Amino acid sequence: DTGVSQDPRHKITKRGQNVTFRCDPISEHNRLYWYRQTLGQGPEFLTYFQNEAQLEKSRLLSDRFSAERPKGSFSTLEIQRTEQGDSAMYLCASSHPSRSQETQYFGPGTRLLVL
Amino acid sequence: RKEVEQDPGPFNVPEGATVAFNCTYSNSASQSFFWYRQDCRKEPKLLMSVYSSGNEDGRFTAQLNRASQYISLLIRDSKLSDSATYLCVVNEETSYDKVIFGPGTSLSVIP
């Protein structure tokens, strides 16, 4: 399978715990995005990487959230001191900038439930 | 005003019906436009890009009106398998691909 993969697919944690999610983009894609989606809403942009550089961060990304893409390949999203409001689907997407009207390809998401 | 707005739905239509979804966007500088489809508890997947001249892919037709900042999706001869949430997506193509998703419109095609 050469699509975007995410791990884990589901995570249940207690409030106050830290969680880390991983995203492996399509191999030739140098752009990587993280989104958050809650029920009844479209995905909301969190952050964007071009290669290893984190170039944009949404105001939604509080200081409890951190994302990395150390080698320009896979990325991790960490949430520290989780809160119940962090419960959502976290989606990763990747794209290739050289194609016209390029689209983002999404991974299956990590569904987080904070108890 | 939200950056991308869609019909609130849900739409419940019988098989074979024609259904149209509307979407408006607030940033007149937006460059490219898409419709994505999202099945329940799955990730969004690209359905089709939307061009100024309008474009058609089988039973699906997308239209863009830049002057009105309006996008539409028409589905003809609805199938049960068309049941999903349809997301209107606007790409502002800033320093990165600032992609804004609408809240989605839910479609249920009923036998």
PDB file of C-alpha atoms in Angstrom:
ATOM      1  CA  ASP A   1       0.000   0.000   0.000  1.00  0.00           C
ATOM      2  CA  THR A   2       1.611   3.261  -1.084  1.00  0.00           C
ATOM      3  CA  GLY A   3      -0.940   5.604   0.478  1.00  0.00           C
ATOM      4  CA  VAL A   4      -0.673   7.748   3.588  1.00  0.00           C
ATOM      5  CA  SER A   5      -0.608   5.684   6.751  1.00  0.00           C
ATOM      6  CA  GLN A   6      -1.287   6.711  10.326  1.00  0.00           C
ATOM      7  CA  ASP A   7      -0.693   4.987  13.612  1.00  0.00           C
ATOM      8  CA  PRO A   8      -2.453   4.249  15.858  1.00  0.00           C
ATOM      9  CA  ARG A   9      -5.883   4.189  14.306  1.00  0.00           C
ATOM     10  CA  HIS A  10      -7.571   4.575  17.672  1.00  0.00           C
ATOM     11  CA  LYS A  11      -6.373   5.921  20.999  1.00  0.00           C
ATOM     12  CA  ILE A  12      -8.210   6.126  24.302  1.00  0.00           C
ATOM     13  CA  THR A  13      -6.459   8.018  27.044  1.00  0.00           C
ATOM     14  CA  LYS A  14      -7.195   9.632  30.351  1.00  0.00           C
ATOM     15  CA  ARG A  15      -7.235  13.376  30.768  1.00  0.00           C
ATOM     16  CA  GLY A  16      -3.790  14.703  31.559  1.00  0.00           C
ATOM     17  CA  GLN A  17      -1.871  12.003  29.717  1.00  0.00           C
ATOM     18  CA  ASN A  18       0.388  12.643  26.738  1.00  0.00           C
ATOM     19  CA  VAL A  19      -0.261  10.999  23.384  1.00  0.00           C
ATOM     20  CA  THR A  20       1.771  10.804  20.188  1.00  0.00           C
ATOM     21  CA  PHE A  21       0.524  10.006  16.712  1.00  0.00           C
ATOM     22  CA  ARG A  22       2.559   9.075  13.671  1.00  0.00           C
ATOM     23  CA  CYS A  23       1.994   9.777   9.999  1.00  0.00           C
ATOM     24  CA  ASP A  24       3.861   8.249   7.067  1.00  0.00           C
ATOM     25  CA  PRO A  25       3.151  10.219   3.903  1.00  0.00           C
ATOM     26  CA  ILE A  26       3.305   9.006   0.326  1.00  0.00           C
ATOM     27  CA  SER A  27       7.017   8.588  -0.296  1.00  0.00           C
ATOM     28  CA  GLU A  28       7.576  11.208  -3.001  1.00  0.00           C
ATOM     29  CA  HIS A  29       5.396  13.835  -1.303  1.00  0.00           C
ATOM     30  CA  ASN A  30       7.386  16.537   0.437  1.00  0.00           C
ATOM     31  CA  ARG A  31       4.393  18.412   1.844  1.00  0.00           C
ATOM     32  CA  LEU A  32       2.665  17.074   4.941  1.00  0.00           C
ATOM     33  CA  TYR A  33      -0.349  18.450   6.773  1.00  0.00           C
ATOM     34  CA  TRP A  34      -2.109  17.710  10.031  1.00  0.00           C
ATOM     35  CA  TYR A  35      -5.822  18.350  10.486  1.00  0.00           C
ATOM     36  CA  ARG A  36      -8.317  17.843  13.258  1.00  0.00           C
ATOM     37  CA  GLN A  37     -11.905  16.847  12.583  1.00  0.00           C
ATOM     38  CA  THR A  38     -14.802  16.770  15.012  1.00  0.00           C
ATOM     39  CA  LEU A  39     -18.236  15.336  14.419  1.00  0.00           C
ATOM     40  CA  GLY A  40     -20.277  17.255  11.889  1.00  0.00           C
ATOM     41  CA  GLN A  41     -17.394  19.476  10.832  1.00  0.00           C
ATOM     42  CA  GLY A  42     -14.910  19.452   8.023  1.00  0.00           C
ATOM     43  CA  PRO A  43     -11.220  18.949   8.767  1.00  0.00           C
ATOM     44  CA  GLU A  44      -9.536  21.973  10.384  1.00  0.00           C
ATOM     45  CA  PHE A  45      -5.938  22.782   9.509  1.00  0.00           C
ATOM     46  CA  LEU A  46      -3.409  22.388  12.314  1.00  0.00           C
ATOM     47  CA  THR A  47       0.052  22.567  10.781  1.00  0.00           C
ATOM     48  CA  TYR A  48       2.072  22.128   7.603  1.00  0.00           C
ATOM     49  CA  PHE A  49       5.557  20.832   6.785  1.00  0.00           C
ATOM     50  CA  GLN A  50       7.568  21.204   3.648  1.00  0.00           C
ATOM     51  CA  ASN A  51      10.265  18.586   3.964  1.00  0.00           C
ATOM     52  CA  GLU A  52      11.453  18.883   7.568  1.00  0.00           C
ATOM     53  CA  ALA A  53      10.492  22.539   8.000  1.00  0.00           C
ATOM     54  CA  GLN A  54       7.304  23.380   9.848  1.00  0.00           C
ATOM     55  CA  LEU A  55       6.123  26.403   7.880  1.00  0.00           C
ATOM     56  CA  GLU A  56       2.635  27.103   9.176  1.00  0.00           C
ATOM     57  CA  LYS A  57       0.788  26.572  12.417  1.00  0.00           C
ATOM     58  CA  SER A  58      -2.854  27.252  13.080  1.00  0.00           C
ATOM     59  CA  ARG A  59      -4.074  29.221  16.046  1.00  0.00           C
ATOM     60  CA  LEU A  60      -5.847  25.977  16.939  1.00  0.00           C
ATOM     61  CA  LEU A  61      -2.463  24.482  17.761  1.00  0.00           C
ATOM     62  CA  SER A  62      -2.063  25.397  21.415  1.00  0.00           C
ATOM     63  CA  ASP A  63       1.241  25.084  23.231  1.00  0.00           C
ATOM     64  CA  ARG A  64       0.196  21.601  24.338  1.00  0.00           C
ATOM     65  CA  PHE A  65       0.496  20.465  20.732  1.00  0.00           C
ATOM     66  CA  SER A  66       3.787  19.883  18.975  1.00  0.00           C
ATOM     67  CA  ALA A  67       4.563  18.371  15.613  1.00  0.00           C
ATOM     68  CA  GLU A  68       7.818  17.244  14.100  1.00  0.00           C
ATOM     69  CA  ARG A  69       9.087  15.871  10.845  1.00  0.00           C
ATOM     70  CA  PRO A  70      12.764  15.335  11.666  1.00  0.00           C
ATOM     71  CA  LYS A  71      13.976  13.772   8.437  1.00  0.00           C
ATOM     72  CA  GLY A  72      11.389  15.122   6.078  1.00  0.00           C
ATOM     73  CA  SER A  73       9.647  11.773   5.870  1.00  0.00           C
ATOM     74  CA  PHE A  74       7.320  10.625   8.645  1.00  0.00           C
ATOM     75  CA  SER A  75       5.809  13.097  11.101  1.00  0.00           C
ATOM     76  CA  THR A  76       4.655  12.922  14.684  1.00  0.00           C
ATOM     77  CA  LEU A  77       1.985  14.939  16.457  1.00  0.00           C
ATOM     78  CA  GLU A  78       2.176  15.032  20.235  1.00  0.00           C
ATOM     79  CA  ILE A  79      -0.512  16.305  22.556  1.00  0.00           C
ATOM     80  CA  GLN A  80       0.597  16.942  26.119  1.00  0.00           C
ATOM     81  CA  ARG A  81      -1.733  17.015  29.123  1.00  0.00           C
ATOM     82  CA  THR A  82      -4.706  15.943  27.047  1.00  0.00           C
ATOM     83  CA  GLU A  83      -8.099  17.479  27.688  1.00  0.00           C
ATOM     84  CA  GLN A  84     -11.537  16.133  26.866  1.00  0.00           C
ATOM     85  CA  GLY A  85     -11.851  18.796  24.179  1.00  0.00           C
ATOM     86  CA  ASP A  86      -8.951  17.189  22.331  1.00  0.00           C
ATOM     87  CA  SER A  87     -11.178  14.236  21.463  1.00  0.00           C
ATOM     88  CA  ALA A  88     -11.366  14.230  17.682  1.00  0.00           C
ATOM     89  CA  MET A  89     -10.126  12.538  14.553  1.00  0.00           C
ATOM     90  CA  TYR A  90      -6.578  13.620  13.690  1.00  0.00           C
ATOM     91  CA  LEU A  91      -5.941  13.405   9.976  1.00  0.00           C
ATOM     92  CA  CYS A  92      -2.650  13.569   8.147  1.00  0.00           C
ATOM     93  CA  ALA A  93      -2.393  14.422   4.472  1.00  0.00           C
ATOM     94  CA  SER A  94       0.434  14.737   1.992  1.00  0.00           C
ATOM     95  CA  SER A  95       0.862  16.344  -1.389  1.00  0.00           C
ATOM     96  CA  HIS A  96       3.425  16.929  -4.089  1.00  0.00           C
ATOM     97  CA  PRO A  97       3.939  20.557  -5.103  1.00  0.00           C
ATOM     98  CA  SER A  98       4.952  20.076  -8.697  1.00  0.00           C
ATOM     99  CA  ARG A  99       1.646  18.894 -10.036  1.00  0.00           C
ATOM    100  CA  SER A 100      -0.893  21.429 -11.175  1.00  0.00           C
ATOM    101  CA  GLN A 101      -3.975  21.662  -9.039  1.00  0.00           C
ATOM    102  CA  GLU A 102      -2.347  19.197  -6.736  1.00  0.00           C
ATOM    103  CA  THR A 103      -4.555  17.541  -4.214  1.00  0.00           C
ATOM    104  CA  GLN A 104      -3.940  16.326  -0.745  1.00  0.00           C
ATOM    105  CA  TYR A 105      -4.133  12.627  -0.025  1.00  0.00           C
ATOM    106  CA  PHE A 106      -5.383  11.738   3.398  1.00  0.00           C
ATOM    107  CA  GLY A 107      -4.459   8.949   5.741  1.00  0.00           C
ATOM    108  CA  PRO A 108      -7.136   6.956   7.574  1.00  0.00           C
ATOM    109  CA  GLY A 109      -6.825   9.155  10.657  1.00  0.00           C
ATOM    110  CA  THR A 110      -6.241   8.556  14.344  1.00  0.00           C
ATOM    111  CA  ARG A 111      -9.385   8.726  16.415  1.00  0.00           C
ATOM    112  CA  LEU A 112      -8.615  10.075  19.888  1.00  0.00           C
ATOM    113  CA  LEU A 113     -10.928   9.786  22.856  1.00  0.00           C
ATOM    114  CA  VAL A 114      -9.946  11.548  26.054  1.00  0.00           C
ATOM    115  CA  LEU A 115     -11.827  10.316  29.100  1.00  0.00           C
TER     116      LEU A 115
ATOM    117  CA  ARG B   1     -18.747  34.782   8.115  1.00  0.00           C
ATOM    118  CA  LYS B   2     -17.172  31.341   7.768  1.00  0.00           C
ATOM    119  CA  GLU B   3     -14.533  30.929   5.088  1.00  0.00           C
ATOM    120  CA  VAL B   4     -16.391  28.108   3.340  1.00  0.00           C
ATOM    121  CA  GLU B   5     -20.083  27.489   3.818  1.00  0.00           C
ATOM    122  CA  GLN B   6     -22.228  24.654   2.548  1.00  0.00           C
ATOM    123  CA  ASP B   7     -25.885  23.657   2.546  1.00  0.00           C
ATOM    124  CA  PRO B   8     -26.543  22.339   6.044  1.00  0.00           C
ATOM    125  CA  GLY B   9     -28.297  19.165   4.915  1.00  0.00           C
ATOM    126  CA  PRO B  10     -28.868  16.360   5.456  1.00  0.00           C
ATOM    127  CA  PHE B  11     -30.219  15.469   2.059  1.00  0.00           C
ATOM    128  CA  ASN B  12     -32.349  12.342   1.883  1.00  0.00           C
ATOM    129  CA  VAL B  13     -33.176  11.424  -1.696  1.00  0.00           C
ATOM    130  CA  PRO B  14     -34.553   8.339  -3.464  1.00  0.00           C
ATOM    131  CA  GLU B  15     -32.411   6.304  -5.816  1.00  0.00           C
ATOM    132  CA  GLY B  16     -32.324   7.821  -9.262  1.00  0.00           C
ATOM    133  CA  ALA B  17     -32.922  11.369  -8.059  1.00  0.00           C
ATOM    134  CA  THR B  18     -30.822  14.364  -9.002  1.00  0.00           C
ATOM    135  CA  VAL B  19     -29.359  16.303  -6.119  1.00  0.00           C
ATOM    136  CA  ALA B  20     -27.398  19.557  -6.032  1.00  0.00           C
ATOM    137  CA  PHE B  21     -25.074  20.857  -3.353  1.00  0.00           C
ATOM    138  CA  ASN B  22     -24.078  24.471  -2.983  1.00  0.00           C
ATOM    139  CA  CYS B  23     -20.993  26.042  -1.501  1.00  0.00           C
ATOM    140  CA  THR B  24     -19.830  29.617  -1.053  1.00  0.00           C
ATOM    141  CA  TYR B  25     -16.394  30.909  -0.110  1.00  0.00           C
ATOM    142  CA  SER B  26     -15.323  34.226   1.345  1.00  0.00           C
ATOM    143  CA  ASN B  27     -11.815  34.775  -0.035  1.00  0.00           C
ATOM    144  CA  SER B  28     -12.016  36.120  -3.557  1.00  0.00           C
ATOM    145  CA  ALA B  29      -8.303  35.387  -4.036  1.00  0.00           C
ATOM    146  CA  SER B  30      -8.876  31.632  -3.746  1.00  0.00           C
ATOM    147  CA  GLN B  31      -7.254  29.797  -6.593  1.00  0.00           C
ATOM    148  CA  SER B  32      -8.467  26.234  -6.810  1.00  0.00           C
ATOM    149  CA  PHE B  33     -11.493  24.332  -5.730  1.00  0.00           C
ATOM    150  CA  PHE B  34     -12.426  20.741  -5.080  1.00  0.00           C
ATOM    151  CA  TRP B  35     -15.147  18.445  -3.925  1.00  0.00           C
ATOM    152  CA  TYR B  36     -14.138  15.686  -1.551  1.00  0.00           C
ATOM    153  CA  ARG B  37     -16.237  12.788  -0.421  1.00  0.00           C
ATOM    154  CA  GLN B  38     -16.062  11.386   3.089  1.00  0.00           C
ATOM    155  CA  ASP B  39     -17.702   8.126   4.076  1.00  0.00           C
ATOM    156  CA  CYS B  40     -18.716   7.580   7.676  1.00  0.00           C
ATOM    157  CA  ARG B  41     -15.651   7.200   9.917  1.00  0.00           C
ATOM    158  CA  LYS B  42     -13.309   7.300   6.938  1.00  0.00           C
ATOM    159  CA  GLU B  43     -10.864   9.852   5.570  1.00  0.00           C
ATOM    160  CA  PRO B  44     -11.833  12.431   2.927  1.00  0.00           C
ATOM    161  CA  LYS B  45     -11.099  11.422  -0.652  1.00  0.00           C
ATOM    162  CA  LEU B  46     -10.946  13.634  -3.691  1.00  0.00           C
ATOM    163  CA  LEU B  47     -14.096  13.410  -5.789  1.00  0.00           C
ATOM    164  CA  MET B  48     -13.254  16.011  -8.394  1.00  0.00           C
ATOM    165  CA  SER B  49     -11.555  19.304  -9.022  1.00  0.00           C
ATOM    166  CA  VAL B  50     -13.701  22.259 -10.026  1.00  0.00           C
ATOM    167  CA  TYR B  51     -12.763  24.400 -13.009  1.00  0.00           C
ATOM    168  CA  SER B  52     -14.126  27.741 -14.142  1.00  0.00           C
ATOM    169  CA  SER B  53     -15.463  26.195 -17.314  1.00  0.00           C
ATOM    170  CA  GLY B  54     -17.314  23.566 -15.337  1.00  0.00           C
ATOM    171  CA  ASN B  55     -16.468  19.917 -15.505  1.00  0.00           C
ATOM    172  CA  GLU B  56     -18.241  16.623 -15.596  1.00  0.00           C
ATOM    173  CA  ASP B  57     -17.232  13.161 -14.486  1.00  0.00           C
ATOM    174  CA  GLY B  58     -19.886  10.600 -15.247  1.00  0.00           C
ATOM    175  CA  ARG B  59     -22.919  11.399 -13.136  1.00  0.00           C
ATOM    176  CA  PHE B  60     -21.147  14.241 -11.342  1.00  0.00           C
ATOM    177  CA  THR B  61     -20.977  17.832 -12.572  1.00  0.00           C
ATOM    178  CA  ALA B  62     -19.128  20.626 -10.812  1.00  0.00           C
ATOM    179  CA  GLN B  63     -19.523  24.322 -11.511  1.00  0.00           C
ATOM    180  CA  LEU B  64     -17.589  27.361 -10.339  1.00  0.00           C
ATOM    181  CA  ASN B  65     -18.765  30.965 -10.416  1.00  0.00           C
ATOM    182  CA  ARG B  66     -15.845  33.157  -9.369  1.00  0.00           C
ATOM    183  CA  ALA B  67     -17.851  36.364  -9.522  1.00  0.00           C
ATOM    184  CA  SER B  68     -20.371  35.023  -7.025  1.00  0.00           C
ATOM    185  CA  GLN B  69     -17.769  32.962  -5.147  1.00  0.00           C
ATOM    186  CA  TYR B  70     -20.017  29.977  -5.517  1.00  0.00           C
ATOM    187  CA  ILE B  71     -19.358  26.305  -6.233  1.00  0.00           C
ATOM    188  CA  SER B  72     -21.871  23.583  -6.945  1.00  0.00           C
ATOM    189  CA  LEU B  73     -21.952  19.828  -7.300  1.00  0.00           C
ATOM    190  CA  LEU B  74     -24.719  18.040  -9.173  1.00  0.00           C
ATOM    191  CA  ILE B  75     -25.239  14.315  -8.851  1.00  0.00           C
ATOM    192  CA  ARG B  76     -27.532  12.707 -11.386  1.00  0.00           C
ATOM    193  CA  ASP B  77     -29.184   9.306 -11.123  1.00  0.00           C
ATOM    194  CA  SER B  78     -28.220   8.906  -7.461  1.00  0.00           C
ATOM    195  CA  LYS B  79     -27.006   5.498  -6.333  1.00  0.00           C
ATOM    196  CA  LEU B  80     -27.099   4.011  -2.859  1.00  0.00           C
ATOM    197  CA  SER B  81     -23.304   4.105  -2.927  1.00  0.00           C
ATOM    198  CA  ASP B  82     -23.382   7.902  -3.252  1.00  0.00           C
ATOM    199  CA  SER B  83     -24.452   8.146   0.403  1.00  0.00           C
ATOM    200  CA  ALA B  84     -21.675  10.078   2.114  1.00  0.00           C
ATOM    201  CA  THR B  85     -20.705  13.552   3.264  1.00  0.00           C
ATOM    202  CA  TYR B  86     -19.599  15.909   0.509  1.00  0.00           C
ATOM    203  CA  LEU B  87     -16.974  18.453   1.469  1.00  0.00           C
ATOM    204  CA  CYS B  88     -16.419  21.652  -0.469  1.00  0.00           C
ATOM    205  CA  VAL B  89     -12.738  22.564  -0.417  1.00  0.00           C
ATOM    206  CA  VAL B  90     -11.086  25.848  -1.316  1.00  0.00           C
ATOM    207  CA  ASN B  91      -7.345  26.238  -1.813  1.00  0.00           C
ATOM    208  CA  GLU B  92      -6.069  29.753  -1.200  1.00  0.00           C
ATOM    209  CA  GLU B  93      -2.591  28.811  -2.450  1.00  0.00           C
ATOM    210  CA  THR B  94      -0.696  31.112  -0.143  1.00  0.00           C
ATOM    211  CA  SER B  95       2.880  30.289   0.820  1.00  0.00           C
ATOM    212  CA  TYR B  96       1.566  26.817   1.359  1.00  0.00           C
ATOM    213  CA  ASP B  97      -1.597  25.173   0.145  1.00  0.00           C
ATOM    214  CA  LYS B  98      -3.987  26.741   2.600  1.00  0.00           C
ATOM    215  CA  VAL B  99      -6.861  24.372   2.133  1.00  0.00           C
ATOM    216  CA  ILE B 100     -10.130  25.285   3.786  1.00  0.00           C
ATOM    217  CA  PHE B 101     -12.796  22.645   4.164  1.00  0.00           C
ATOM    218  CA  GLY B 102     -16.462  23.385   4.414  1.00  0.00           C
ATOM    219  CA  PRO B 103     -18.476  21.640   7.130  1.00  0.00           C
ATOM    220  CA  GLY B 104     -19.832  19.146   4.625  1.00  0.00           C
ATOM    221  CA  THR B 105     -23.286  18.201   3.446  1.00  0.00           C
ATOM    222  CA  SER B 106     -24.596  14.759   4.274  1.00  0.00           C
ATOM    223  CA  LEU B 107     -26.356  12.762   1.571  1.00  0.00           C
ATOM    224  CA  SER B 108     -28.416   9.645   2.134  1.00  0.00           C
ATOM    225  CA  VAL B 109     -29.748   7.882  -0.941  1.00  0.00           C
ATOM    226  CA  ILE B 110     -32.738   5.785  -0.017  1.00  0.00           C
ATOM    227  CA  PRO B 111     -33.871   2.633  -1.866  1.00  0.00           C
TER     228      PRO B 111
END
